[in-house]
């Protein structure tokens, strides 16, 4: 009897928000090399149908998008920007917390074995080489400097949200390479 052994697996990076950035990495199971990358931005407000319950509707849409991603790609790793407090917009952390929770619940609800990595924005910026207080242009330049990403996707055609999702995903790719045993469920 032949047993099925996939040669690749998926890791998804997400930048949650009203404009949710998504980066889907396909990796080689043995070498952990990046095979392909696909990105998307989902503008939640473009999909809202119930103007009386906008936030609730946005979360329902985000949940549906994440469930579809999980069902389509069956990722074994999810990397995302964690909720953070921006002193200029202190109320935004509440909405961002709802989005991050929605993303986590959607993926976990389909696959309770998924490995979820949450990274603070400053950590992502610093790790990717842009500096902790980098703006969108500095982030784009830092991601463009990563040959593994820039060779597989036209970074002049992606949104800042996709750049952030790519960056979060790349940190998880690096982690998986360094600690591949963390993918094994005990």
mmCIF file of N, CA and C in Angstrom, residues 50-98:
data_model
loop_
_atom_site.group_PDB
_atom_site.id
_atom_site.type_symbol
_atom_site.label_atom_id
_atom_site.label_comp_id
_atom_site.label_asym_id
_atom_site.label_seq_id
_atom_site.Cartn_x
_atom_site.Cartn_y
_atom_site.Cartn_z
ATOM 1 N N UNK A 50 -24.045 44.825 5.032
ATOM 2 C CA UNK A 50 -24.936 45.305 6.087
ATOM 3 C C UNK A 50 -24.335 46.566 6.700
ATOM 4 N N UNK A 51 -24.807 47.710 6.275
ATOM 5 C CA UNK A 51 -24.261 48.986 6.753
ATOM 6 C C UNK A 51 -24.688 49.314 8.189
ATOM 7 N N UNK A 52 -25.620 48.560 8.751
ATOM 8 C CA UNK A 52 -26.025 48.762 10.143
ATOM 9 C C UNK A 52 -25.090 48.047 11.116
ATOM 10 N N UNK A 53 -24.395 47.051 10.630
ATOM 11 C CA UNK A 53 -23.482 46.255 11.463
ATOM 12 C C UNK A 53 -22.148 46.096 10.727
ATOM 13 N N UNK A 54 -21.485 47.218 10.461
ATOM 14 C CA UNK A 54 -20.285 47.209 9.629
ATOM 15 C C UNK A 54 -19.173 46.352 10.227
ATOM 16 N N UNK A 55 -18.825 46.568 11.489
ATOM 17 C CA UNK A 55 -17.733 45.815 12.101
ATOM 18 C C UNK A 55 -18.052 44.324 12.161
ATOM 19 N N UNK A 56 -19.273 43.998 12.538
ATOM 20 C CA UNK A 56 -19.680 42.600 12.589
ATOM 21 C C UNK A 56 -19.608 41.980 11.199
ATOM 22 N N UNK A 57 -20.058 42.726 10.184
ATOM 23 C CA UNK A 57 -20.024 42.243 8.806
ATOM 24 C C UNK A 57 -18.584 42.068 8.321
ATOM 25 N N UNK A 58 -17.706 43.016 8.653
ATOM 26 C CA UNK A 58 -16.295 42.889 8.266
ATOM 27 C C UNK A 58 -15.683 41.619 8.854
ATOM 28 N N UNK A 59 -15.970 41.360 10.136
ATOM 29 C CA UNK A 59 -15.429 40.161 10.783
ATOM 30 C C UNK A 59 -15.976 38.884 10.151
ATOM 31 N N UNK A 60 -17.234 38.881 9.791
ATOM 32 C CA UNK A 60 -17.831 37.710 9.135
ATOM 33 C C UNK A 60 -17.169 37.473 7.774
ATOM 34 N N UNK A 61 -16.914 38.548 7.039
ATOM 35 C CA UNK A 61 -16.245 38.439 5.733
ATOM 36 C C UNK A 61 -14.824 37.925 5.914
ATOM 37 N N UNK A 62 -14.105 38.498 6.882
ATOM 38 C CA UNK A 62 -12.733 38.076 7.152
ATOM 39 C C UNK A 62 -12.688 36.598 7.542
ATOM 40 N N UNK A 63 -13.625 36.177 8.350
ATOM 41 C CA UNK A 63 -13.702 34.771 8.746
ATOM 42 C C UNK A 63 -13.920 33.883 7.525
ATOM 43 N N UNK A 64 -14.815 34.291 6.660
ATOM 44 C CA UNK A 64 -15.103 33.521 5.449
ATOM 45 C C UNK A 64 -13.867 33.430 4.547
ATOM 46 N N UNK A 65 -13.153 34.538 4.383
ATOM 47 C CA UNK A 65 -11.931 34.554 3.570
ATOM 48 C C UNK A 65 -10.902 33.593 4.162
ATOM 49 N N UNK A 66 -10.712 33.653 5.473
ATOM 50 C CA UNK A 66 -9.712 32.796 6.130
ATOM 51 C C UNK A 66 -10.092 31.320 6.054
ATOM 52 N N UNK A 67 -11.362 31.026 6.203
ATOM 53 C CA UNK A 67 -11.806 29.630 6.094
ATOM 54 C C UNK A 67 -11.581 29.098 4.681
ATOM 55 N N UNK A 68 -11.835 29.951 3.693
ATOM 56 C CA UNK A 68 -11.599 29.542 2.302
ATOM 57 C C UNK A 68 -10.103 29.310 2.060
ATOM 58 N N UNK A 69 -9.253 30.193 2.579
ATOM 59 C CA UNK A 69 -7.804 30.007 2.460
ATOM 60 C C UNK A 69 -7.372 28.701 3.121
ATOM 61 N N UNK A 70 -7.899 28.445 4.304
ATOM 62 C CA UNK A 70 -7.534 27.243 5.042
ATOM 63 C C UNK A 70 -7.980 25.991 4.301
ATOM 64 N N UNK A 71 -9.189 26.012 3.758
ATOM 65 C CA UNK A 71 -9.704 24.855 3.024
ATOM 66 C C UNK A 71 -8.975 24.648 1.700
ATOM 67 N N UNK A 72 -8.627 25.737 1.043
ATOM 68 C CA UNK A 72 -7.972 25.656 -0.262
ATOM 69 C C UNK A 72 -6.526 25.196 -0.154
ATOM 70 N N UNK A 73 -5.779 25.772 0.782
ATOM 71 C CA UNK A 73 -4.340 25.520 0.854
ATOM 72 C C UNK A 73 -3.918 24.557 1.958
ATOM 73 N N UNK A 74 -4.758 24.329 2.932
ATOM 74 C CA UNK A 74 -4.425 23.494 4.078
ATOM 75 C C UNK A 74 -3.058 23.862 4.655
ATOM 76 N N UNK A 75 -2.886 25.142 5.041
ATOM 77 C CA UNK A 75 -1.584 25.549 5.575
ATOM 78 C C UNK A 75 -1.306 24.866 6.912
ATOM 79 N N UNK A 76 -0.025 24.633 7.164
ATOM 80 C CA UNK A 76 0.328 24.070 8.465
ATOM 81 C C UNK A 76 0.915 25.138 9.385
ATOM 82 N N UNK A 77 1.166 26.329 8.820
ATOM 83 C CA UNK A 77 1.670 27.452 9.607
ATOM 84 C C UNK A 77 0.921 28.714 9.194
ATOM 85 N N UNK A 78 0.555 29.501 10.199
ATOM 86 C CA UNK A 78 -0.050 30.814 9.997
ATOM 87 C C UNK A 78 0.825 31.824 10.724
ATOM 88 N N UNK A 79 1.231 32.863 10.012
ATOM 89 C CA UNK A 79 2.027 33.939 10.618
ATOM 90 C C UNK A 79 1.240 35.221 10.462
ATOM 91 N N UNK A 80 1.167 35.999 11.517
ATOM 92 C CA UNK A 80 0.392 37.227 11.428
ATOM 93 C C UNK A 80 0.923 38.309 12.331
ATOM 94 N N UNK A 81 0.592 39.517 11.938
ATOM 95 C CA UNK A 81 0.913 40.670 12.766
ATOM 96 C C UNK A 81 -0.041 40.646 13.957
ATOM 97 N N UNK A 82 0.499 40.814 15.150
ATOM 98 C CA UNK A 82 -0.345 40.822 16.346
ATOM 99 C C UNK A 82 -0.948 42.212 16.550
ATOM 100 N N UNK A 83 -1.994 42.260 17.350
ATOM 101 C CA UNK A 83 -2.626 43.543 17.673
ATOM 102 C C UNK A 83 -1.655 44.385 18.495
ATOM 103 N N UNK A 84 -1.680 45.674 18.279
ATOM 104 C CA UNK A 84 -0.770 46.579 18.977
ATOM 105 C C UNK A 84 -1.491 47.891 19.270
ATOM 106 N N UNK A 85 -0.998 48.596 20.261
ATOM 107 C CA UNK A 85 -1.583 49.885 20.628
ATOM 108 C C UNK A 85 -0.795 51.000 19.959
ATOM 109 N N UNK A 86 -1.462 51.738 19.104
ATOM 110 C CA UNK A 86 -0.880 52.911 18.468
ATOM 111 C C UNK A 86 -1.374 54.120 19.248
ATOM 112 N N UNK A 87 -0.464 54.849 19.878
ATOM 113 C CA UNK A 87 -0.874 55.969 20.737
ATOM 114 C C UNK A 87 -1.613 57.062 19.966
ATOM 115 N N UNK A 88 -1.410 57.136 18.654
ATOM 116 C CA UNK A 88 -2.139 58.131 17.859
ATOM 117 C C UNK A 88 -3.587 57.707 17.611
ATOM 118 N N UNK A 89 -3.840 56.388 17.615
ATOM 119 C CA UNK A 89 -5.186 55.858 17.380
ATOM 120 C C UNK A 89 -5.492 54.781 18.418
ATOM 121 N N UNK A 90 -5.682 55.170 19.679
ATOM 122 C CA UNK A 90 -5.808 54.174 20.750
ATOM 123 C C UNK A 90 -7.011 53.236 20.605
ATOM 124 N N UNK A 91 -8.082 53.681 19.968
ATOM 125 C CA UNK A 91 -9.261 52.820 19.818
ATOM 126 C C UNK A 91 -9.073 51.755 18.743
ATOM 127 N N UNK A 92 -8.106 51.957 17.862
ATOM 128 C CA UNK A 92 -7.880 51.017 16.760
ATOM 129 C C UNK A 92 -7.470 49.641 17.259
ATOM 130 N N UNK A 93 -6.831 49.564 18.425
ATOM 131 C CA UNK A 93 -6.388 48.275 18.948
ATOM 132 C C UNK A 93 -7.581 47.349 19.210
ATOM 133 N N UNK A 94 -8.726 47.912 19.563
ATOM 134 C CA UNK A 94 -9.905 47.078 19.814
ATOM 135 C C UNK A 94 -10.357 46.392 18.530
ATOM 136 N N UNK A 95 -10.430 47.151 17.458
ATOM 137 C CA UNK A 95 -10.851 46.582 16.177
ATOM 138 C C UNK A 95 -9.802 45.596 15.662
ATOM 139 N N UNK A 96 -8.528 45.957 15.777
ATOM 140 C CA UNK A 96 -7.463 45.071 15.327
ATOM 141 C C UNK A 96 -7.463 43.768 16.128
ATOM 142 N N UNK A 97 -7.751 43.853 17.415
ATOM 143 C CA UNK A 97 -7.831 42.652 18.251
ATOM 144 C C UNK A 97 -8.953 41.734 17.772
ATOM 145 N N UNK A 98 -10.065 42.332 17.372
ATOM 146 C CA UNK A 98 -11.166 41.519 16.837
ATOM 147 C C UNK A 98 -10.743 40.830 15.543
#
